[in-house]
CSV table of C-alpha atoms and ligand atoms in Angstrom, one decimal:
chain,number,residue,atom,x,y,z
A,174,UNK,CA,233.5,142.7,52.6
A,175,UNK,CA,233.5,146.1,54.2
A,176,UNK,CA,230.5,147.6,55.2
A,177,UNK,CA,230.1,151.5,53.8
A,178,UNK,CA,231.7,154.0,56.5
A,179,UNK,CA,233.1,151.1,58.5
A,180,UNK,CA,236.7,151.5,59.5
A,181,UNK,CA,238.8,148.1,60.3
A,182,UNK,CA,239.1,149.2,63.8
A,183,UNK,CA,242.3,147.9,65.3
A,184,UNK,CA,242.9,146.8,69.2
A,185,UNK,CA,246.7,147.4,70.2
A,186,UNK,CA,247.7,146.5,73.8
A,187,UNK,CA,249.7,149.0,75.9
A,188,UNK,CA,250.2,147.2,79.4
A,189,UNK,CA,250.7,150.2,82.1
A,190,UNK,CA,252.6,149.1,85.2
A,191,UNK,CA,252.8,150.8,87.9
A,192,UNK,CA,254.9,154.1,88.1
A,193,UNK,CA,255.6,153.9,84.7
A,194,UNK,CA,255.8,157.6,83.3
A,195,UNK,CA,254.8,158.9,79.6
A,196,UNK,CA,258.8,158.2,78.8
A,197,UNK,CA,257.9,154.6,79.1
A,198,UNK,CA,255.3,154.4,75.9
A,199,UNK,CA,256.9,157.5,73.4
A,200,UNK,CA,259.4,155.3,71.8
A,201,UNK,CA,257.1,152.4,71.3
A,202,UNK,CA,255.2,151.2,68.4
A,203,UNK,CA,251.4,151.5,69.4
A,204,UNK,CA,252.2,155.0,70.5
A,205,UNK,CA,254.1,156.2,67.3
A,206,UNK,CA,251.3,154.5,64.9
A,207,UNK,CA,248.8,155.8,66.5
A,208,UNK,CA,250.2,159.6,66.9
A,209,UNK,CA,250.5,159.4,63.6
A,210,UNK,CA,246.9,158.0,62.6
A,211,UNK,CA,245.8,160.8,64.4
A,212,UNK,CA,248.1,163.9,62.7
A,213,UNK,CA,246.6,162.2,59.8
A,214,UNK,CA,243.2,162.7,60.6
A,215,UNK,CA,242.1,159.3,62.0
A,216,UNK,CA,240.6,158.2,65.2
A,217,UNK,CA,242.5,157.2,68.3
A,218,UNK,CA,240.8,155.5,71.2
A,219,UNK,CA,242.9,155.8,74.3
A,220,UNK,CA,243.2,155.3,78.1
A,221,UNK,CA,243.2,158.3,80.9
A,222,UNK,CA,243.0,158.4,83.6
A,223,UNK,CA,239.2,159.3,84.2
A,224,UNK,CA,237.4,157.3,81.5
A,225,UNK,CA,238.7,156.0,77.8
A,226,UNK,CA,238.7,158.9,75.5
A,227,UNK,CA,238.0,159.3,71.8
A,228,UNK,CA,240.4,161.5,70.2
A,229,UNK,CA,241.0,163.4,66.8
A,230,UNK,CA,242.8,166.2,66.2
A,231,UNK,CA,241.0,169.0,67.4
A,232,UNK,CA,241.8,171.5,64.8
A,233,UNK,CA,241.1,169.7,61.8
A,234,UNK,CA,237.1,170.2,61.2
A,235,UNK,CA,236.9,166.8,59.2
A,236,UNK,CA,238.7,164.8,61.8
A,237,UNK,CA,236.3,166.3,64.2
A,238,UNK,CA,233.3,165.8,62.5
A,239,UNK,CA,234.1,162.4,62.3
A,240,UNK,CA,234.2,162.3,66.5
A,241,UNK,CA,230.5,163.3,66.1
A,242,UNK,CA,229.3,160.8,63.5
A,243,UNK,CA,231.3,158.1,65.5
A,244,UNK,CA,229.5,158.9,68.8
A,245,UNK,CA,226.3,159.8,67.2
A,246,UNK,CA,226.7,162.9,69.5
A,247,UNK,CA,224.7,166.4,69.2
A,248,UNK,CA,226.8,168.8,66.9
A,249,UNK,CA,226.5,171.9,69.4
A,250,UNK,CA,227.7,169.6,72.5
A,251,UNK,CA,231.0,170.8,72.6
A,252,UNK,CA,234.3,168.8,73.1
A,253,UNK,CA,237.6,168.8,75.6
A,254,UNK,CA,240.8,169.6,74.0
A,255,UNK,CA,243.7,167.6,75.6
A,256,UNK,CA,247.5,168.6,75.9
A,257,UNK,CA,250.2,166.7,77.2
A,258,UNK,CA,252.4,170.3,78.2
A,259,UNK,CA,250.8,173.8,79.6
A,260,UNK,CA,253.2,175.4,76.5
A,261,UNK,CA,250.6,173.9,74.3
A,262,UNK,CA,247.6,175.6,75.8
A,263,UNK,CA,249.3,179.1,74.5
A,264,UNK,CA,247.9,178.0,70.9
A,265,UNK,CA,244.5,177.1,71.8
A,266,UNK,CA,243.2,179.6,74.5
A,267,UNK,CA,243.4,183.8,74.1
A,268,UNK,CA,244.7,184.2,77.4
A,269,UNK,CA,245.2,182.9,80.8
A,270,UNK,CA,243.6,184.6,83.6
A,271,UNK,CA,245.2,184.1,86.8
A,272,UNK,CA,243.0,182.0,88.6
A,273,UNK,CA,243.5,179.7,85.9
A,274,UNK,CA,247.0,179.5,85.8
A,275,UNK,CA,246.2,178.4,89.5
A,276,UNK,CA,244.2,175.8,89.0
A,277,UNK,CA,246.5,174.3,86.1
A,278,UNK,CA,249.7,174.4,88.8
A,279,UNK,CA,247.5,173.0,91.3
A,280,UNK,CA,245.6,170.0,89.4
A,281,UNK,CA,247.4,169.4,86.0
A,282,UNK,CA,248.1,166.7,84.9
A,283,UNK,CA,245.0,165.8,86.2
A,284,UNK,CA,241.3,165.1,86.0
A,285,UNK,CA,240.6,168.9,86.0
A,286,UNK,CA,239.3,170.8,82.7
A,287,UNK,CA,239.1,174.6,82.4
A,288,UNK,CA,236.4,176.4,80.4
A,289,UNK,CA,238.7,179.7,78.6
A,290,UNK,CA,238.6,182.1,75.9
A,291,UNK,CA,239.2,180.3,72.7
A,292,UNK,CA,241.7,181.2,69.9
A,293,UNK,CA,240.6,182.4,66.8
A,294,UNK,CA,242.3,179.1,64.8
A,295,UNK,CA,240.0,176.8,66.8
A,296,UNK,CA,237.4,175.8,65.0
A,297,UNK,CA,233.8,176.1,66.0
A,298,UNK,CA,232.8,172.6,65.6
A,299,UNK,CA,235.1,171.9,68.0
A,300,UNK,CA,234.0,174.0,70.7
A,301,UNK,CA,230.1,173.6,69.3
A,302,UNK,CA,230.2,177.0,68.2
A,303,UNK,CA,230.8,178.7,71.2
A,304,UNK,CA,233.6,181.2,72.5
A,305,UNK,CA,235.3,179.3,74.9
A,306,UNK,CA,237.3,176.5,75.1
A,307,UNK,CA,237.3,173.2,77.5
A,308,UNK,CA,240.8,172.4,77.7
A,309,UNK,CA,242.7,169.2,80.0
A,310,UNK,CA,245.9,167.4,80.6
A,311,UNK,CA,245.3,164.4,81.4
A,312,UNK,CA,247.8,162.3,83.9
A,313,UNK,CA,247.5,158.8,82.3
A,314,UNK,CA,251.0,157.9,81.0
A,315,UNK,CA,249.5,156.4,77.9
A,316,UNK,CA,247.5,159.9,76.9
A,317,UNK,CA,250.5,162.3,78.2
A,318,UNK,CA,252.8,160.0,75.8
A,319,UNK,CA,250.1,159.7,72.6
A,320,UNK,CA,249.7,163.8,73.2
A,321,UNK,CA,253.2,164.5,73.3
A,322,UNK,CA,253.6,162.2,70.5
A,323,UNK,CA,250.9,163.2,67.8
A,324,UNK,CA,251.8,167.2,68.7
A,325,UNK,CA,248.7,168.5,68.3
A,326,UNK,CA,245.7,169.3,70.6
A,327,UNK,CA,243.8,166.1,71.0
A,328,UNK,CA,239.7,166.5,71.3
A,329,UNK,CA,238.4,163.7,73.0
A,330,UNK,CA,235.2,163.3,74.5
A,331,UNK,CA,234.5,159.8,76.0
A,332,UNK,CA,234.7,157.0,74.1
A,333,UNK,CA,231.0,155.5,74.3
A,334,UNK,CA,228.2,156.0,72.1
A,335,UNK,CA,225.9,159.2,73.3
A,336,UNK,CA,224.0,158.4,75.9
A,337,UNK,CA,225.7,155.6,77.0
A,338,UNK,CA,227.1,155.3,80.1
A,339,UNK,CA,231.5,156.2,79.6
A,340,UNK,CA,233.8,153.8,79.1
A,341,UNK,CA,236.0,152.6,81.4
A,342,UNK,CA,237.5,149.5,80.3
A,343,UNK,CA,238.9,149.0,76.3
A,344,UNK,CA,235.7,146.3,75.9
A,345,UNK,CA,233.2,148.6,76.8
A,346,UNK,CA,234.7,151.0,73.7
A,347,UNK,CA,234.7,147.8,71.7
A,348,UNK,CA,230.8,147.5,72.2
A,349,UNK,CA,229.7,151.0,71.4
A,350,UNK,CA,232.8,151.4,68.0
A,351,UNK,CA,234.0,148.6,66.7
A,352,UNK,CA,234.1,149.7,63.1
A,353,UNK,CA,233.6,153.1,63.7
A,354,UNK,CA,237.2,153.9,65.1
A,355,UNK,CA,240.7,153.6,63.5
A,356,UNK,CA,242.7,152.2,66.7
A,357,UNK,CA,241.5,151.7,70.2
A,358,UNK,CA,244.4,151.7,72.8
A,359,UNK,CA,243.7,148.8,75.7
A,360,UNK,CA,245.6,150.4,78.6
A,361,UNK,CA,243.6,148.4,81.1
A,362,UNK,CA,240.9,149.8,83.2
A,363,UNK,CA,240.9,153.6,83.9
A,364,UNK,CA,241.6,154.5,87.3
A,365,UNK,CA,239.1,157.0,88.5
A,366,UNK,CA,236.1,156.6,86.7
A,367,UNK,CA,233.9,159.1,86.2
A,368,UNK,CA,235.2,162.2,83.9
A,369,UNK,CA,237.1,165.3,85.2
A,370,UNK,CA,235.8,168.2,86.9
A,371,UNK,CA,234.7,171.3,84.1
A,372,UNK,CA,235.3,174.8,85.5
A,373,UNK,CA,234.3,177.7,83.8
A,374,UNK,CA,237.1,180.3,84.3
A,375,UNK,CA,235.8,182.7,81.9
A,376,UNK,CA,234.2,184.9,84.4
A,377,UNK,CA,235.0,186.7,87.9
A,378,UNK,CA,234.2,183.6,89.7
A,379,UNK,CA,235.2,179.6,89.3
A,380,UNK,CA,231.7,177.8,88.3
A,381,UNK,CA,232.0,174.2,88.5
A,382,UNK,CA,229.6,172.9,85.5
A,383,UNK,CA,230.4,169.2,85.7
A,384,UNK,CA,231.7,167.8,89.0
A,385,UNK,CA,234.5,164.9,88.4
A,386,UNK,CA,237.6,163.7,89.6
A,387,UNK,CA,238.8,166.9,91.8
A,388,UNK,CA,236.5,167.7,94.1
A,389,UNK,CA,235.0,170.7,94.8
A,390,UNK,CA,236.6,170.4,98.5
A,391,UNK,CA,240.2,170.3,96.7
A,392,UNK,CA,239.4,173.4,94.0
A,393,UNK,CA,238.5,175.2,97.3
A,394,UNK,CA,241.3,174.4,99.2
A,395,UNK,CA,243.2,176.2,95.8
A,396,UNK,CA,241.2,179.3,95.1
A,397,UNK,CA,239.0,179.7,97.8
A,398,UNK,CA,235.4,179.4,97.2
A,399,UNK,CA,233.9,177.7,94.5
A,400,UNK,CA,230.4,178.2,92.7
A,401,UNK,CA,228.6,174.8,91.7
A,402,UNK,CA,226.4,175.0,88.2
A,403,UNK,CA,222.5,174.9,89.6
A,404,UNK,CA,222.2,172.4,86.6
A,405,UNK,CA,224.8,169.4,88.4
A,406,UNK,CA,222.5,167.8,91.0
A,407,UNK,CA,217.8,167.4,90.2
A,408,UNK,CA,217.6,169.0,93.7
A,409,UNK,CA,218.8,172.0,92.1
A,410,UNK,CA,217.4,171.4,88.8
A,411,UNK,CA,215.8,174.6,87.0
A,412,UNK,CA,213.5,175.0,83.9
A,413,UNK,CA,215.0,178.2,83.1
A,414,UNK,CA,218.0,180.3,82.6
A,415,UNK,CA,221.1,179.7,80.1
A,416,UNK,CA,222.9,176.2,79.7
A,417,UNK,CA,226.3,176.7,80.2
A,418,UNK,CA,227.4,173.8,79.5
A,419,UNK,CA,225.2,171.9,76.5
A,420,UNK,CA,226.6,168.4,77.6
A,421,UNK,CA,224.1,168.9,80.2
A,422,UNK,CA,221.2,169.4,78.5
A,423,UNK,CA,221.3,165.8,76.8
A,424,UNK,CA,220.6,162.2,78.1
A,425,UNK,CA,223.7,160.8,79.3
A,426,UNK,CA,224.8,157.7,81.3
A,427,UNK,CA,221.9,155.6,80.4
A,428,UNK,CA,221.7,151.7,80.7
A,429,UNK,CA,219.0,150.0,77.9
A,430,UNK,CA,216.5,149.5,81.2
A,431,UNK,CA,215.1,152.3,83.1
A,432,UNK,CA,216.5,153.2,86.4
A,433,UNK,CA,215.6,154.5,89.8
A,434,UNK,CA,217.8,156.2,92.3
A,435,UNK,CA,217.0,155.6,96.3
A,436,UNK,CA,218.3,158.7,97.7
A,437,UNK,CA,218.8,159.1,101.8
A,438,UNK,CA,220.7,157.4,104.7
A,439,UNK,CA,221.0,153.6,106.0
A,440,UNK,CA,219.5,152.3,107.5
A,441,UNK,CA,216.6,153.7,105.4
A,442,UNK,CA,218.0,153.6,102.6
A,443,UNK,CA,218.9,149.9,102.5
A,444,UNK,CA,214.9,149.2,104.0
A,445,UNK,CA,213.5,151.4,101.0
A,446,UNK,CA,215.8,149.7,98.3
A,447,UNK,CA,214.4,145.9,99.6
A,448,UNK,CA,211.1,147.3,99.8
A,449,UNK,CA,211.5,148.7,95.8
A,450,UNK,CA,212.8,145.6,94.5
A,451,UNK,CA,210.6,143.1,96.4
A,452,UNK,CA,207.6,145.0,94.5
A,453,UNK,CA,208.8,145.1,91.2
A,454,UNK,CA,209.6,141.1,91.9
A,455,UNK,CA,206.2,140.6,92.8
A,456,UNK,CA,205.1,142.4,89.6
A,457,UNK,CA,207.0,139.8,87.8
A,458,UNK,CA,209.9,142.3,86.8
A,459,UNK,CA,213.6,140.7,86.4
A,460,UNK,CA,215.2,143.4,89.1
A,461,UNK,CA,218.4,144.5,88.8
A,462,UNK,CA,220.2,146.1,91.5
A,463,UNK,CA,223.4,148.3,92.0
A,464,UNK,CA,224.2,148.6,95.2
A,465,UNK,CA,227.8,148.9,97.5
A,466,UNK,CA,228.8,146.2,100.1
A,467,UNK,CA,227.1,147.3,103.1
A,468,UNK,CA,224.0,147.0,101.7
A,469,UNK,CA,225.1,143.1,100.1
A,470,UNK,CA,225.9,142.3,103.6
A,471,UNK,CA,222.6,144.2,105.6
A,472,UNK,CA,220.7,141.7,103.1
A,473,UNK,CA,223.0,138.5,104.8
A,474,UNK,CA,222.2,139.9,108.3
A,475,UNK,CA,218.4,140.7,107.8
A,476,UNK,CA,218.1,136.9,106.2
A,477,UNK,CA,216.5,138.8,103.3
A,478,UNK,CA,216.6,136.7,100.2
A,479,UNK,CA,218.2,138.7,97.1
A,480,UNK,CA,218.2,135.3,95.0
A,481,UNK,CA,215.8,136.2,92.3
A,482,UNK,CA,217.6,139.8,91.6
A,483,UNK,CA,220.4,140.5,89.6
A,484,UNK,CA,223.2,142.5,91.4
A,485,UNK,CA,226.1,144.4,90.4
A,486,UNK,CA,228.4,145.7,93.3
A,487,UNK,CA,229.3,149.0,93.6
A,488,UNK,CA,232.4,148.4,96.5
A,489,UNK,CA,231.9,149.9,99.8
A,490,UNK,CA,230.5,153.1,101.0
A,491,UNK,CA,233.4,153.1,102.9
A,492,UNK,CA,235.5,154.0,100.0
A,493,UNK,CA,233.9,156.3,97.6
A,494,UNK,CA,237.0,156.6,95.2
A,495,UNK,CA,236.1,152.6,94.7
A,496,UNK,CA,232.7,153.4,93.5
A,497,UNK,CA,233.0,156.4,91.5
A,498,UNK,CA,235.6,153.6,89.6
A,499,UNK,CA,233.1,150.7,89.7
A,500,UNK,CA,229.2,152.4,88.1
A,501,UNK,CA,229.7,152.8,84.6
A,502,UNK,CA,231.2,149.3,84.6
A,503,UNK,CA,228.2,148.1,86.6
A,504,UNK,CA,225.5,149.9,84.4
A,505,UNK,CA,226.8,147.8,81.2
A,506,UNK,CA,226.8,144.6,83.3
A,507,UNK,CA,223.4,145.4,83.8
A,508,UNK,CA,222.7,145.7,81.0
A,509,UNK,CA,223.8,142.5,79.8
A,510,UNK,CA,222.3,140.5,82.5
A,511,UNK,CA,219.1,141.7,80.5
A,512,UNK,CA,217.2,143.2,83.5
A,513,UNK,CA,213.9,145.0,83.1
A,514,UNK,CA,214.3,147.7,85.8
A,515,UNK,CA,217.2,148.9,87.9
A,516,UNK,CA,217.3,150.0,91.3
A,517,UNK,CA,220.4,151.9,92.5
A,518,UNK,CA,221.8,153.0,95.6
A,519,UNK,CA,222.2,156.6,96.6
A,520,UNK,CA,225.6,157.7,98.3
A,521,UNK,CA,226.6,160.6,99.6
A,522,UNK,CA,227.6,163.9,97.8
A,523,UNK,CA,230.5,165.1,99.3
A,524,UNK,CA,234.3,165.0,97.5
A,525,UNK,CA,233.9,162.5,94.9
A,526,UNK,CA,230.8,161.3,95.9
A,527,UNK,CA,229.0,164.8,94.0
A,528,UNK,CA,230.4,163.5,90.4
A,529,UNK,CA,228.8,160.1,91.4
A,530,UNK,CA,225.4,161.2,92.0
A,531,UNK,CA,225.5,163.6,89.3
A,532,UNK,CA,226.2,161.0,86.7
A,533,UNK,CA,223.5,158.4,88.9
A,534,UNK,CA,220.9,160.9,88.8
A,535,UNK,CA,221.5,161.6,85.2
A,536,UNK,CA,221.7,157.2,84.4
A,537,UNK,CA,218.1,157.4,86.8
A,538,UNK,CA,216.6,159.8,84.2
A,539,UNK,CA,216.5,162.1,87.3
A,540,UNK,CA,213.9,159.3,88.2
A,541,UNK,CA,214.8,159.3,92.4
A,542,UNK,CA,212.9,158.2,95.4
A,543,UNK,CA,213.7,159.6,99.0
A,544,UNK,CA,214.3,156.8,101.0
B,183,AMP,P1,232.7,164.6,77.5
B,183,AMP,O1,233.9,164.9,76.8
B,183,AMP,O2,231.7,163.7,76.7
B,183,AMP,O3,232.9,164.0,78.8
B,183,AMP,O4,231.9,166.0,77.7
B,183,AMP,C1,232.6,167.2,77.8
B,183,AMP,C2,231.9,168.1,78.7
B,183,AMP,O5,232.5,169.4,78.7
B,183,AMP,C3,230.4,168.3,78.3
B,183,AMP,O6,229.6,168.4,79.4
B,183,AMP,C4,230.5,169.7,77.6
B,183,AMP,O7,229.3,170.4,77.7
B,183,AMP,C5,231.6,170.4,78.4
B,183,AMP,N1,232.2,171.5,77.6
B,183,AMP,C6,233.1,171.3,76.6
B,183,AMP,N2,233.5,172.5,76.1
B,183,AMP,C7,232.8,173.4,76.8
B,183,AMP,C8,232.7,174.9,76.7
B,183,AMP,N3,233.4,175.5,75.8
B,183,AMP,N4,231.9,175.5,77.6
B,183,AMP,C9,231.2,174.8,78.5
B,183,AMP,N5,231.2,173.5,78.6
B,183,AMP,C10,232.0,172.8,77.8
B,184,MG,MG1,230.8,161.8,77.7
């Protein structure tokens, strides 16, 4: 029997080796169905290369209602449209300004999205009723072929439920829309992690409103210097003034328990973090902990006994590209070890470690302790 507003979701594989280019997948059936599902109106689920996105055609108002219903998301949160060639932008944005021509030469395809002047023909519930336009070209060879494929400007925000924290493997998408999606692509696990960087190039300066996959170090080394959104880290957090970018404004990230974030340095950090969970232990709380390597292995040397907490491993803080790839997967594991509070480790904000903390502080409820 099927449920009312239920779609029979269906899971197609699309194995991605390595190297393999968008050539690889445009010929072959998942890819060709699932263009067309889309031209059609339907709902695609696919890989990129940041986190799974969940795509409709972004100039067809029903199709992009439907984004919203599926994701449960805020109508005036406005979405990414995706492109698989910088020909394709000419329909969707007024103009290019120069600096963004830059930045599309520079990072595209890539994890970079730039905030323009819209066309007239895009339609305001796509952009949540703004002027401007986010608009991306993603690098995964799975989206660049789908894109190319279905011929029209994708919008896809990520594929989870709002709130939730992204997904980056095909079975987290399956938990938050199953049934609510026509066709989820399982490329495998995405490779970066946490979503691309939003730059607003509608003014006379860059303003970085969500930090992502390119850092702002790299934009920099591009176009010089680089304003960063007082709304992307709680330091900077302010009460007043204009959202730019409504995404911001809304929960986000958020596992089912509530969660702390330890900011600071080890070895302070890694004493603080003990200290936290020993208390809620002794308070009776099931503890779970996300935390990188160093800190796993500070535990083995101190002879401090983690046994009763629940711990999912961030990789090293050695290697923040591995971590930025590693949280949302570890905030749904969390979540289904069933833990009562979560602890998480603080890492540092520069390159790719400012998209981490901005999507840690945001999972924390902005609930953070200096170590
Ligand atoms: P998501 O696709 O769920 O990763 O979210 C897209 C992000 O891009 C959100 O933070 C939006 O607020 C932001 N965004 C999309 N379009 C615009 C726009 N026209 N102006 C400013 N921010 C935007
Ligand atoms: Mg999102």
């Amino acid at each position: 029997m099927e449920v009312k507003g239920e779609k029979r979701t269906q899971i197609w594989q699309v194995p991605v080796s390595p190297g393999a280019g968008p050539e690889a997948f445009k010929q072959s059936s998942p890819i060709l169905r699932a263009a067309r599902i889309l031209r059609e109106g339907g709902l695609v689920a696919f890989p990129t290369e940041t986190v799974y996105g969940l795509g409709a055609n972004g100039l067809d108002v029903d199709a992009v209602t439907s984004i919203f219903a599926a994701k449960g998301r805020p109508a005036d949160n406005p979405l990414i449209l995706h492109i698989a060639s910088l020909e394709a932008i000419h329909g969707i944005v007024k103009e290019m300004p120069p600096l963004a021509i830059r930045l599309a030469g520079a990072f595209w395809p890539g994890p970079l999205t730039l905030v323009l002047e819209k066309a007239a023909h895009v339609p305001p519930v796509t952009t949540g009723g703004l002027d401007t336009v986010a608009v991306r070209m993603p690098s995964h060879p799975v989206a660049l072929a789908l894109l190319d494929v279905a011929g029209v400007p994708v919008a896809a925000p990520s594929a989870n439920r709002s709130g939730r924290p992204s997904p980056t493997e095909a079975a987290h998408v399956i938990t938050d829309l199953f049934g609510k999606v026509d066709v989820i692509l399982d490329g495998g696990p995405t490779g970066i992690g946490v979503e691309s960087t939003v730059v607003d190039c509608t003014g006379a300066k860059p303003i970085i409103l969500r930090p992502g996959g390119v850092s702002k170090e790299a934009l920099e080394k591009v176009i010089g210097e680089v304003d960063l959104d007082p709304h992307v880290l709680a330091a900077q957090e302010v009460e007043t003034g204009p959202v730019r970018s409504p995404g911001m404004k809304y929960k986000h990230y958020a596992p089912k328990a509530p969660a702390v974030l330890v900011e600071g340095e080890p070895p302070g950090l890694f004493q603080r973090l003990t200290e936290l969970a020993r208390e809620l232990e002794a308070q009776g709380q099931q503890v779970g902990l996300m935390v990188s390597s160093e800190l796993m292995q500070y535990w083995q040397d101190q002879a401090i006994d983690s046994g009763g907490w629940q711990i999912a491993c961030m990789g090293s803080r050695a290697n923040p590209g591995e971590i930025a790839a590693s949280i949302y997967r570890c905030l749904r594991d969390l979540d289904q070890m069933s833990v009562a509070k979560i602890i998480i480790e603080g890492v540092p904000t520069s390159g790719i470690g400012l998209a981490i903390m901005n999507r840690l502080e945001k999972a924390a409820a902005h609930r953070i302790v200096d170590a």
